[in-house]
Coordinates of C-alpha atoms in Angstrom, one line a residue:
M1 CA -1.6 12.6 34.7
K2 CA -3.0 16.0 33.9
R3 CA -5.5 16.3 31.1
A4 CA -4.3 18.1 27.9
A5 CA -5.3 21.7 27.6
P6 CA -7.7 22.3 24.7
A7 CA -5.1 24.3 22.8
L8 CA -2.7 21.4 22.6
S9 CA -2.9 19.9 19.1
L10 CA -0.8 18.0 16.6
K11 CA -0.3 21.3 14.7
R12 CA 1.4 22.7 17.8
L13 CA 3.4 19.4 18.2
K14 CA 4.8 19.8 14.7
R15 CA 6.5 23.0 15.9
L16 CA 8.3 21.2 18.7
N17 CA 11.5 19.2 18.4
P18 CA 10.9 15.4 18.4
L19 CA 11.6 14.7 22.0
A20 CA 9.5 17.6 23.2
A21 CA 6.8 16.6 20.7
C22 CA 6.7 13.1 22.1
A23 CA 6.5 14.4 25.7
A24 CA 3.6 16.5 24.7
L25 CA 2.1 13.7 22.7
A26 CA 2.0 11.6 25.8
V27 CA -0.5 14.0 27.2
L28 CA -2.7 13.5 24.2
V29 CA -2.6 9.7 23.8
L30 CA -2.1 8.1 27.1
A31 CA -4.8 7.1 29.5
S32 CA -4.2 7.0 33.2
P33 CA -2.1 4.1 34.6
A34 CA -5.2 2.7 36.3
A35 CA -7.1 2.6 33.1
L36 CA -4.2 1.0 31.2
A37 CA -4.1 -1.7 33.9
Q38 CA -7.7 -2.6 33.3
E39 CA -7.5 -2.9 29.5
K40 CA -4.7 -4.0 27.2
T41 CA -4.0 -1.1 24.9
L42 CA -1.6 -1.1 21.9
R43 CA -0.4 2.3 20.7
I44 CA 1.0 2.5 17.2
A45 CA 2.9 5.4 15.5
M46 CA 2.3 5.2 11.7
T47 CA 4.4 6.9 9.0
A48 CA 1.3 8.6 7.5
A49 CA 0.7 12.3 8.3
D50 CA -3.0 11.6 8.7
I51 CA -5.3 8.8 9.7
P52 CA -6.1 6.6 6.7
R53 CA -9.7 6.9 5.6
T54 CA -12.1 4.8 7.7
L55 CA -15.1 4.7 5.4
G56 CA -14.3 1.4 3.8
Q57 CA -11.7 2.1 1.1
P58 CA -8.6 3.5 2.8
D59 CA -6.2 6.1 1.3
Q60 CA -2.6 6.6 2.4
G61 CA -1.4 3.7 0.1
F62 CA -1.2 0.2 1.6
E63 CA -0.5 1.6 5.0
G64 CA -4.3 2.5 4.9
N65 CA -5.1 -1.2 4.1
R66 CA -2.8 -2.3 6.9
F67 CA -4.2 -0.1 9.6
T68 CA -7.8 0.8 8.7
G69 CA -8.7 -1.7 6.0
I70 CA -7.7 -5.1 7.4
P71 CA -8.4 -4.5 11.1
I72 CA -11.9 -2.9 10.6
Y73 CA -13.2 -4.6 7.5
D74 CA -13.2 -7.9 5.6
A75 CA -12.7 -8.6 1.9
L76 CA -13.9 -11.6 -0.1
T77 CA -10.3 -12.8 -0.3
Q78 CA -7.4 -12.0 2.0
W79 CA -3.7 -12.6 2.5
D80 CA -2.5 -15.3 4.9
L81 CA -0.4 -13.3 7.4
S82 CA 0.1 -16.2 9.8
K83 CA 3.6 -17.3 8.7
A84 CA 7.0 -15.6 8.8
D85 CA 8.9 -18.4 6.9
A86 CA 6.9 -18.5 3.7
P87 CA 5.4 -16.0 1.2
S88 CA 1.9 -14.9 2.0
V89 CA -0.7 -16.5 -0.2
L90 CA -4.3 -15.7 -1.0
I91 CA -6.9 -17.4 1.2
P92 CA -10.7 -17.2 1.7
G93 CA -12.0 -14.1 3.5
V94 CA -15.7 -13.6 3.7
A95 CA -15.9 -15.7 0.5
T96 CA -15.3 -19.4 1.0
S97 CA -14.6 -20.3 -2.6
W98 CA -14.6 -19.0 -6.1
A99 CA -14.4 -20.3 -9.7
V100 CA -14.3 -18.9 -13.2
D101 CA -16.9 -20.1 -15.7
A102 CA -15.3 -22.7 -17.9
K103 CA -17.2 -21.5 -21.0
D104 CA -17.0 -17.8 -20.4
K105 CA -13.9 -16.7 -18.5
T106 CA -15.3 -13.2 -17.9
H107 CA -17.8 -14.6 -15.4
W108 CA -16.9 -15.7 -11.8
V109 CA -19.0 -17.2 -9.1
F110 CA -18.1 -16.6 -5.4
K111 CA -19.6 -18.5 -2.5
L112 CA -20.0 -16.4 0.6
R113 CA -19.3 -17.3 4.2
P114 CA -22.6 -17.7 6.3
G115 CA -23.1 -16.3 9.7
V116 CA -20.9 -13.1 9.3
K117 CA -22.2 -10.0 11.0
F118 CA -21.3 -6.4 10.5
H119 CA -20.4 -4.3 13.6
D120 CA -23.9 -2.9 13.7
G121 CA -25.4 -6.4 13.9
S122 CA -26.7 -6.6 10.3
A123 CA -26.0 -9.6 8.2
F124 CA -23.3 -10.0 5.6
N125 CA -24.8 -11.5 2.4
A126 CA -24.9 -11.3 -1.4
D127 CA -26.8 -8.0 -1.3
A128 CA -24.0 -6.5 0.8
V129 CA -21.4 -7.6 -1.8
V130 CA -23.3 -6.1 -4.7
W131 CA -23.9 -2.9 -2.7
N132 CA -20.1 -2.6 -2.0
V133 CA -19.3 -3.1 -5.7
Q134 CA -21.8 -0.5 -6.7
K135 CA -20.4 2.1 -4.2
V136 CA -17.3 2.4 -6.5
L137 CA -18.5 1.3 -9.9
D138 CA -22.2 2.3 -10.4
K139 CA -22.6 6.1 -10.7
D140 CA -26.4 5.7 -10.6
A141 CA -26.3 3.8 -7.2
P142 CA -27.5 5.9 -4.2
Q143 CA -24.4 4.9 -2.3
F144 CA -21.9 5.7 -5.1
D145 CA -18.9 7.6 -3.7
A146 CA -16.5 9.2 -6.2
S147 CA -14.0 9.7 -3.4
Q148 CA -13.6 6.0 -3.0
V149 CA -13.2 5.2 -6.7
G150 CA -9.6 6.1 -7.3
V151 CA -8.1 3.9 -4.6
T152 CA -10.4 1.0 -5.6
A153 CA -11.1 0.9 -9.3
S154 CA -7.4 1.3 -10.2
R155 CA -6.8 -1.9 -8.2
M156 CA -9.4 -4.0 -10.0
P157 CA -9.8 -2.3 -13.4
T158 CA -11.5 -5.2 -15.2
L159 CA -14.4 -5.6 -12.8
K160 CA -17.6 -4.5 -14.4
S161 CA -20.4 -5.6 -12.2
A162 CA -21.7 -8.0 -9.5
R163 CA -25.0 -9.8 -9.4
K164 CA -26.8 -11.7 -6.6
I165 CA -27.5 -15.3 -7.5
D166 CA -28.8 -16.2 -4.0
D167 CA -28.2 -15.0 -0.5
M168 CA -24.8 -16.7 -0.3
T169 CA -23.7 -16.6 -4.0
V170 CA -22.5 -13.7 -6.2
E171 CA -21.6 -13.5 -9.8
F172 CA -18.9 -11.1 -11.0
V173 CA -18.4 -10.0 -14.6
T174 CA -15.1 -8.7 -15.9
S175 CA -14.5 -6.7 -19.1
E176 CA -12.0 -9.4 -20.3
P177 CA -10.8 -12.7 -19.1
D178 CA -8.8 -11.9 -16.0
A179 CA -7.1 -14.6 -13.8
F180 CA -6.1 -11.9 -11.4
L181 CA -9.6 -11.0 -10.2
P182 CA -9.6 -13.0 -6.9
I183 CA -6.4 -11.2 -5.9
N184 CA -7.7 -7.8 -6.9
L185 CA -10.8 -8.3 -4.8
S186 CA -8.7 -8.4 -1.6
N187 CA -8.8 -4.6 -1.9
L188 CA -12.6 -4.3 -1.9
F189 CA -13.6 -4.0 1.7
M190 CA -17.1 -4.7 2.8
A191 CA -18.9 -1.9 4.6
S192 CA -22.4 -2.3 6.2
P193 CA -25.2 -1.2 3.8
A194 CA -27.7 -1.0 6.7
H195 CA -25.4 1.2 8.8
W196 CA -24.8 3.5 5.8
Q197 CA -28.5 3.7 5.1
K198 CA -29.2 5.0 8.6
K199 CA -26.6 7.7 8.0
F200 CA -28.2 8.5 4.7
D201 CA -31.7 8.7 6.2
A202 CA -30.5 11.1 8.9
A203 CA -28.3 13.2 6.5
A204 CA -29.2 16.7 5.3
G205 CA -28.9 17.6 1.7
A206 CA -30.7 19.3 -1.2
T207 CA -30.2 16.3 -3.5
P208 CA -29.7 12.6 -3.1
A209 CA -26.1 13.1 -4.1
D210 CA -25.6 15.7 -1.3
K211 CA -27.2 13.4 1.2
A212 CA -25.0 10.5 0.1
K213 CA -21.9 12.6 0.5
A214 CA -23.0 13.6 4.0
A215 CA -23.8 10.0 4.8
W216 CA -20.3 8.8 3.9
T217 CA -18.8 11.6 6.0
A218 CA -20.9 10.4 8.9
F219 CA -20.1 6.8 8.2
A220 CA -16.4 7.5 8.2
A221 CA -16.7 9.0 11.8
D222 CA -18.7 6.0 12.9
P223 CA -18.0 3.1 10.5
A224 CA -19.3 -0.5 10.5
G225 CA -17.3 -3.2 8.8
S226 CA -17.2 -6.9 9.9
G227 CA -13.5 -7.0 10.8
P228 CA -11.8 -8.0 14.1
F229 CA -11.8 -4.4 15.4
K230 CA -14.5 -1.7 15.7
V231 CA -13.9 2.0 15.6
T232 CA -14.7 3.8 18.9
R233 CA -13.1 7.2 18.3
F234 CA -11.8 9.1 15.3
V235 CA -10.0 12.4 15.3
A236 CA -8.6 13.5 11.9
R237 CA -4.8 13.9 11.9
E238 CA -4.6 13.0 15.6
R239 CA -5.8 9.5 16.5
L240 CA -7.9 6.5 15.7
E241 CA -9.1 4.2 18.5
L242 CA -10.3 0.7 17.9
A243 CA -11.9 -1.8 20.2
A244 CA -11.9 -5.6 20.0
N245 CA -14.8 -7.2 18.1
K246 CA -15.3 -10.2 20.5
T247 CA -17.9 -11.7 18.2
Y248 CA -15.6 -11.9 15.1
W249 CA -16.4 -14.8 12.9
D250 CA -12.9 -16.2 12.7
A251 CA -12.1 -17.7 16.2
K252 CA -8.3 -17.6 15.4
R253 CA -8.5 -13.9 14.9
V254 CA -10.7 -12.7 17.7
P255 CA -8.5 -10.0 19.3
K256 CA -7.0 -10.5 22.7
I257 CA -5.8 -6.9 22.8
D258 CA -8.7 -4.8 24.0
K259 CA -7.9 -1.5 22.4
V260 CA -5.7 -0.1 19.6
V261 CA -4.7 3.5 19.3
M262 CA -3.2 4.7 16.0
I263 CA -1.3 8.0 15.8
P264 CA 0.0 9.6 12.6
M265 CA 3.7 10.5 13.1
P266 CA 5.5 11.0 9.7
E267 CA 8.9 11.9 11.1
A268 CA 11.2 9.0 11.8
N269 CA 13.1 10.7 14.7
A270 CA 9.8 11.7 16.4
R271 CA 8.5 8.1 16.1
T272 CA 11.8 6.7 17.5
A273 CA 11.7 9.2 20.4
A274 CA 8.1 8.3 21.1
L275 CA 9.0 4.6 21.4
L276 CA 12.0 5.2 23.6
G277 CA 10.0 7.6 25.8
G278 CA 7.2 5.1 26.3
Q279 CA 4.5 7.0 24.6
V280 CA 3.9 4.3 22.0
D281 CA 4.4 0.5 21.9
W282 CA 5.0 0.1 18.1
I283 CA 6.6 2.3 15.5
E284 CA 6.9 1.8 11.7
A285 CA 10.2 2.5 10.0
P286 CA 12.4 3.5 13.0
S287 CA 15.3 5.9 12.5
P288 CA 18.2 3.8 11.1
D289 CA 20.8 5.5 13.3
A290 CA 18.8 4.6 16.5
M291 CA 18.5 0.9 15.8
A292 CA 21.3 0.0 18.3
Q293 CA 19.8 2.2 21.0
I294 CA 16.3 0.7 20.4
T295 CA 17.5 -2.9 20.9
Q296 CA 19.8 -1.9 23.8
R297 CA 16.7 -0.5 25.6
G298 CA 14.9 -3.8 25.3
F299 CA 12.7 -3.1 22.4
K300 CA 12.4 -5.6 19.5
I301 CA 13.0 -4.8 15.8
Y302 CA 11.1 -7.0 13.4
S303 CA 11.9 -7.3 9.7
N304 CA 11.5 -9.8 6.9
A305 CA 12.0 -10.1 3.2
Q306 CA 8.9 -8.9 1.6
P307 CA 7.5 -8.2 -1.9
H308 CA 7.8 -4.4 -1.7
V309 CA 9.8 -2.3 -4.2
W310 CA 11.3 1.2 -3.7
P311 CA 12.0 2.6 -7.2
W312 CA 11.9 5.6 -9.4
Q313 CA 9.1 5.1 -12.0
L314 CA 10.1 6.8 -15.2
S315 CA 8.2 8.9 -17.7
F316 CA 7.9 8.0 -21.3
A317 CA 6.0 11.1 -22.3
E318 CA 7.3 13.1 -25.2
G319 CA 10.5 15.0 -24.3
S320 CA 11.3 12.8 -21.3
P321 CA 15.1 12.3 -20.6
W322 CA 14.4 8.7 -20.0
L323 CA 13.4 7.7 -23.5
D324 CA 16.9 6.4 -24.3
K325 CA 17.3 2.9 -22.8
R326 CA 21.0 3.5 -22.4
V327 CA 20.2 6.3 -19.9
R328 CA 17.7 4.1 -18.0
Q329 CA 20.2 1.2 -17.7
A330 CA 23.0 3.5 -16.8
A331 CA 20.9 4.9 -13.9
N332 CA 20.3 1.3 -12.7
L333 CA 24.1 0.6 -12.8
C334 CA 25.1 3.8 -11.0
I335 CA 23.2 3.4 -7.7
D336 CA 25.5 2.3 -4.8
R337 CA 22.9 0.0 -3.2
G338 CA 25.4 -1.5 -0.8
G339 CA 26.2 2.0 0.5
M340 CA 22.5 2.8 0.8
K341 CA 22.0 -0.5 2.7
Q342 CA 24.7 0.6 5.2
L343 CA 23.0 4.0 5.5
L344 CA 19.7 2.2 6.5
G345 CA 21.4 0.0 9.1
G346 CA 21.1 -3.0 6.9
M347 CA 17.3 -2.7 6.6
M348 CA 16.9 -3.2 2.9
A349 CA 17.5 -5.7 0.2
E350 CA 19.4 -5.0 -3.1
P351 CA 17.1 -5.6 -6.1
K352 CA 17.7 -7.4 -9.3
G353 CA 14.3 -6.4 -10.7
T354 CA 10.8 -6.2 -9.4
V355 CA 10.9 -9.8 -8.0
P356 CA 14.1 -11.5 -6.7
P357 CA 16.1 -14.2 -8.5
G358 CA 14.7 -17.6 -7.7
H359 CA 11.1 -16.2 -7.8
P360 CA 8.9 -18.1 -10.3
W361 CA 8.3 -14.8 -12.2
F362 CA 12.0 -13.7 -12.3
G363 CA 12.7 -15.2 -15.8
K364 CA 16.1 -14.7 -17.5
P365 CA 16.9 -11.0 -17.9
A366 CA 20.0 -10.2 -20.0
F367 CA 20.4 -6.9 -18.1
D368 CA 22.1 -7.4 -14.7
I369 CA 21.2 -4.7 -12.2
R370 CA 24.3 -4.0 -10.2
Y371 CA 26.7 -1.3 -9.1
D372 CA 29.1 -0.7 -12.1
V373 CA 30.0 3.0 -12.5
K374 CA 32.3 2.4 -15.5
A375 CA 29.6 0.5 -17.4
A376 CA 27.2 3.3 -16.5
Q377 CA 29.5 6.0 -17.6
A378 CA 30.2 4.2 -20.9
L379 CA 26.4 4.0 -21.6
M380 CA 26.0 7.7 -20.8
T381 CA 28.9 8.6 -23.1
Q382 CA 27.3 6.6 -25.9
A383 CA 24.1 8.5 -25.3
G384 CA 25.9 11.9 -25.6
Y385 CA 26.3 12.9 -21.9
S386 CA 29.4 13.8 -19.8
A387 CA 30.5 15.6 -16.7
A388 CA 30.4 18.8 -18.7
K389 CA 27.1 17.9 -20.3
P390 CA 25.0 16.1 -17.6
I391 CA 21.4 15.0 -18.2
K392 CA 18.8 16.8 -16.1
V393 CA 16.1 14.7 -14.4
K394 CA 13.4 15.7 -11.9
V395 CA 11.9 13.3 -9.5
Q396 CA 8.7 13.9 -7.5
I397 CA 9.1 12.4 -4.0
S398 CA 7.6 12.6 -0.5
A399 CA 9.1 13.3 2.9
S400 CA 7.4 10.4 4.5
G401 CA 4.5 8.0 4.0
S402 CA 3.4 4.4 3.5
G403 CA 6.2 2.1 2.5
Q404 CA 8.5 5.1 1.6
M405 CA 11.1 3.8 4.1
Q406 CA 13.4 6.9 4.7
P407 CA 12.6 8.8 1.5
L408 CA 14.7 12.0 2.0
P409 CA 18.1 10.4 2.9
M410 CA 17.6 7.6 0.4
N411 CA 16.8 10.0 -2.4
E412 CA 19.6 12.3 -1.5
F413 CA 22.0 9.3 -1.5
A414 CA 20.7 8.2 -4.9
Q415 CA 21.2 11.8 -6.2
Q416 CA 24.8 11.8 -5.1
S417 CA 25.4 8.3 -6.6
L418 CA 24.0 9.3 -9.9
K419 CA 26.1 12.5 -10.1
Q420 CA 29.2 10.4 -10.9
C421 CA 27.4 9.1 -14.0
F422 CA 26.5 12.5 -15.4
F423 CA 23.0 12.8 -13.9
D424 CA 21.8 16.2 -12.5
V425 CA 18.9 15.2 -10.2
Q426 CA 16.4 17.6 -8.8
F427 CA 13.6 16.8 -6.4
D428 CA 10.0 18.0 -6.1
V429 CA 9.1 17.2 -2.5
I430 CA 5.4 17.0 -1.7
E431 CA 3.1 15.4 0.9
W432 CA 2.7 11.7 0.7
N433 CA -1.0 11.4 0.1
T434 CA -0.8 14.1 -2.6
L435 CA 2.0 12.2 -4.3
F436 CA -0.1 9.0 -4.1
T437 CA -3.1 10.9 -5.7
N438 CA -0.8 12.3 -8.4
W439 CA 0.3 8.8 -9.2
R440 CA -3.1 8.1 -10.9
K441 CA -3.0 11.4 -12.8
G442 CA 0.2 10.6 -14.7
A443 CA 3.3 12.3 -15.9
K444 CA 1.5 14.5 -18.4
D445 CA -0.8 16.0 -15.8
P446 CA 0.1 19.4 -14.3
S447 CA 0.3 17.8 -10.9
A448 CA 3.7 16.2 -12.0
N449 CA 5.1 19.8 -11.9
G450 CA 7.6 19.0 -14.6
A451 CA 8.9 15.8 -13.0
N452 CA 9.9 13.0 -15.3
A453 CA 10.1 10.3 -12.6
V454 CA 8.2 9.6 -9.4
N455 CA 9.3 7.8 -6.2
I456 CA 6.4 5.7 -4.9
S457 CA 7.1 2.4 -3.3
F458 CA 4.7 -0.5 -4.2
A459 CA 3.7 -3.9 -3.1
A460 CA 4.6 -6.7 -5.5
M461 CA 2.8 -9.7 -4.0
D462 CA 0.7 -10.4 -7.1
P463 CA 1.0 -10.0 -10.9
F464 CA -1.2 -7.0 -11.2
F465 CA 0.4 -5.0 -8.4
A466 CA 3.9 -6.1 -9.3
M467 CA 3.9 -5.5 -13.0
V468 CA 0.7 -5.2 -15.0
R469 CA -0.5 -1.9 -13.7
F470 CA 2.8 -0.2 -14.6
V471 CA 3.4 -1.6 -18.1
S472 CA 0.0 -2.2 -19.7
T473 CA -1.3 0.5 -22.1
K474 CA -4.8 -0.3 -20.6
A475 CA -3.4 1.0 -17.3
F476 CA -2.6 4.5 -18.5
P477 CA -3.9 7.3 -16.2
P478 CA -6.4 7.6 -14.8
V479 CA -7.3 3.9 -15.0
S480 CA -4.4 2.7 -12.9
N481 CA -0.7 3.3 -12.0
N482 CA 1.1 3.5 -15.4
W483 CA 2.1 7.0 -14.4
G484 CA 4.9 7.1 -17.1
Y485 CA 2.8 6.0 -20.1
Y486 CA 5.1 3.0 -20.7
G487 CA 4.0 0.3 -23.0
S488 CA 4.0 -1.3 -26.4
P489 CA 2.1 -3.9 -28.4
E490 CA 4.8 -6.5 -27.4
V491 CA 4.3 -5.7 -23.7
D492 CA 0.5 -5.8 -24.0
K493 CA 0.8 -9.2 -25.6
L494 CA 2.9 -10.5 -22.7
V495 CA 0.4 -9.0 -20.2
A496 CA -2.5 -10.7 -22.0
D497 CA -0.7 -14.1 -22.0
A498 CA -0.4 -13.9 -18.3
R499 CA -3.9 -12.5 -17.6
T500 CA -5.6 -15.2 -19.6
S501 CA -3.6 -18.1 -18.1
F502 CA -5.8 -19.7 -15.5
D503 CA -3.3 -22.6 -14.9
D504 CA -0.7 -21.6 -12.3
K505 CA 2.3 -23.0 -14.1
A506 CA 1.4 -21.5 -17.4
R507 CA 0.7 -18.1 -15.7
D508 CA 4.1 -18.2 -13.9
A509 CA 5.9 -18.9 -17.2
A510 CA 4.0 -16.0 -18.9
L511 CA 4.9 -13.7 -16.0
A512 CA 8.5 -14.7 -16.2
R513 CA 8.6 -13.6 -19.8
L514 CA 7.0 -10.3 -18.8
H515 CA 9.4 -9.7 -16.0
T516 CA 12.4 -10.5 -18.3
H517 CA 11.2 -7.9 -20.7
I518 CA 10.6 -5.3 -18.0
V519 CA 14.1 -5.7 -16.5
D520 CA 15.8 -5.6 -19.9
D521 CA 13.9 -2.4 -20.9
A522 CA 14.2 -0.8 -17.5
P523 CA 11.1 1.5 -17.1
F524 CA 12.2 1.8 -13.5
V525 CA 15.3 2.6 -11.6
W526 CA 15.1 -0.2 -9.0
I527 CA 16.8 1.2 -5.9
A528 CA 15.7 -1.0 -2.9
H529 CA 13.5 -3.7 -1.7
D530 CA 11.9 -3.0 1.7
V531 CA 12.2 -5.4 4.6
G532 CA 9.5 -3.6 6.6
P533 CA 11.4 -2.7 9.8
R534 CA 9.2 -1.9 12.8
A535 CA 10.2 -1.6 16.4
M536 CA 8.0 -2.7 19.3
S537 CA 7.9 -2.9 23.0
A538 CA 8.7 -6.3 24.5
K539 CA 5.2 -6.2 26.0
V540 CA 3.8 -6.9 22.5
K541 CA 3.7 -10.7 22.0
N542 CA 2.8 -13.2 19.3
V543 CA 4.0 -10.9 16.6
V544 CA 4.3 -12.5 13.2
Q545 CA 6.3 -10.4 10.7
P546 CA 5.1 -12.1 7.5
R547 CA 6.7 -11.9 4.1
S548 CA 4.1 -9.4 3.2
W549 CA 3.6 -5.6 3.3
F550 CA 0.7 -6.3 5.6
I551 CA 0.7 -7.6 9.2
D552 CA -2.2 -8.9 11.4
I553 CA -2.8 -7.1 14.7
A554 CA -5.7 -9.4 15.6
T555 CA -3.5 -12.3 16.6
M556 CA -1.1 -10.3 18.8
T557 CA -1.2 -10.2 22.6
M558 CA 0.2 -7.9 25.3
D559 CA 1.6 -8.5 28.7

């Protein structure tokens, strides 16, 4: 195979049609057949338009956690991704155990896993944990990096500090009793302090802050975590190459695949053509109308029920058209989810709320989310709207991105569905990572561009991610993801009941009451639950599609 000319880049590829782009992409991403025969290489086409950040705390939503967080780094706690027939649960990562102080439930003690090494050979210990907490919470720490704060602090908003007790023991302090902390810490990835220090010592800069910024830039290009894969090459917007970490601490997750190549490819048709053309082995979110062709060609499509919600999150700022509950409930009654499921080739589930019926947090909502145009029209008529006097709403959406499924056709389908119930829907289409950043700024920020709803899918595997960050007044922007400023003393009390319940059964009961209130009050238009479709070459083996937004590459093999 000829080598690519220097002028060939992804910018040029974007100007090509999908099939031509994929043919050209082969020149960029494929090694020679002889080289491929010598090492087992897995090539993945992501939905993101850029490589998620590699410096420790990924961006690009949870696609970043999936592709640069979990493979490269470890967290104190992690999700069990080894089962397809049961929900993923929290398990030890590089912490072996944790416990809240019986007398002061703002204090936690975590015991660390001995013998863990970072990719640069330095030891993982309590000092490293404290250092990684300080990188996002302590503005006076030399390693503090403001660019990592937004995607981290918003996911663990009660964490205040960490203190070393001994080499293998760390104490965490929260601002209030918070039973969710061990779950939240699955999002704090451990970077090597020693490796960063070398980058800092070599960095140029007039001030320590300038040197730290330069050090993090250098670290991102040559990172060191302790995960099952190590970064060997990084080219922004083009490719990320990982190599197996054969000395990984967990014998069950020592990779058998030698090399992983990740390629940003936000267009579904381009991803699908790349798979069919043999340029990649795995694509996220294949084009729905190509599903039959994909399977007929011998590729496998994996999917599973998962806690992942595809909604419109509504604004409760002054003047929002969504302030009337009748309008919110009408929108939920006017979406033809069965028709949308058909549009997606069956690759979605129809929601009844944030969690499904039968889930321990579902509760007993009085409002039944369903397709009932007459009931929706009646509610809209009561609220003063009609075909001659529709309500105008504006939704900020993306054209692609992590967990966004097929955002353009899905949103256009919802737009047409809602028209029959007197909704005049407009869209503000922006790039995914920009939309994700805007999410933390809120509906009142200029970045909303006049939108009174936002379409950002979210993982719902734990109480904080599923509910609390969207309804607590303590999660108003920029603290977390309560973009729409929804909340009330009643909701805050329900949140506090759940957050301060350290007994599992009591916590589930409190969360069921919270979910009941959320469904009945409808601060979302619940449109779909994702089932995470991905298509892979039959050469990829030992694939476990868990009931999770995440997936573990480390345990896979290739023929």
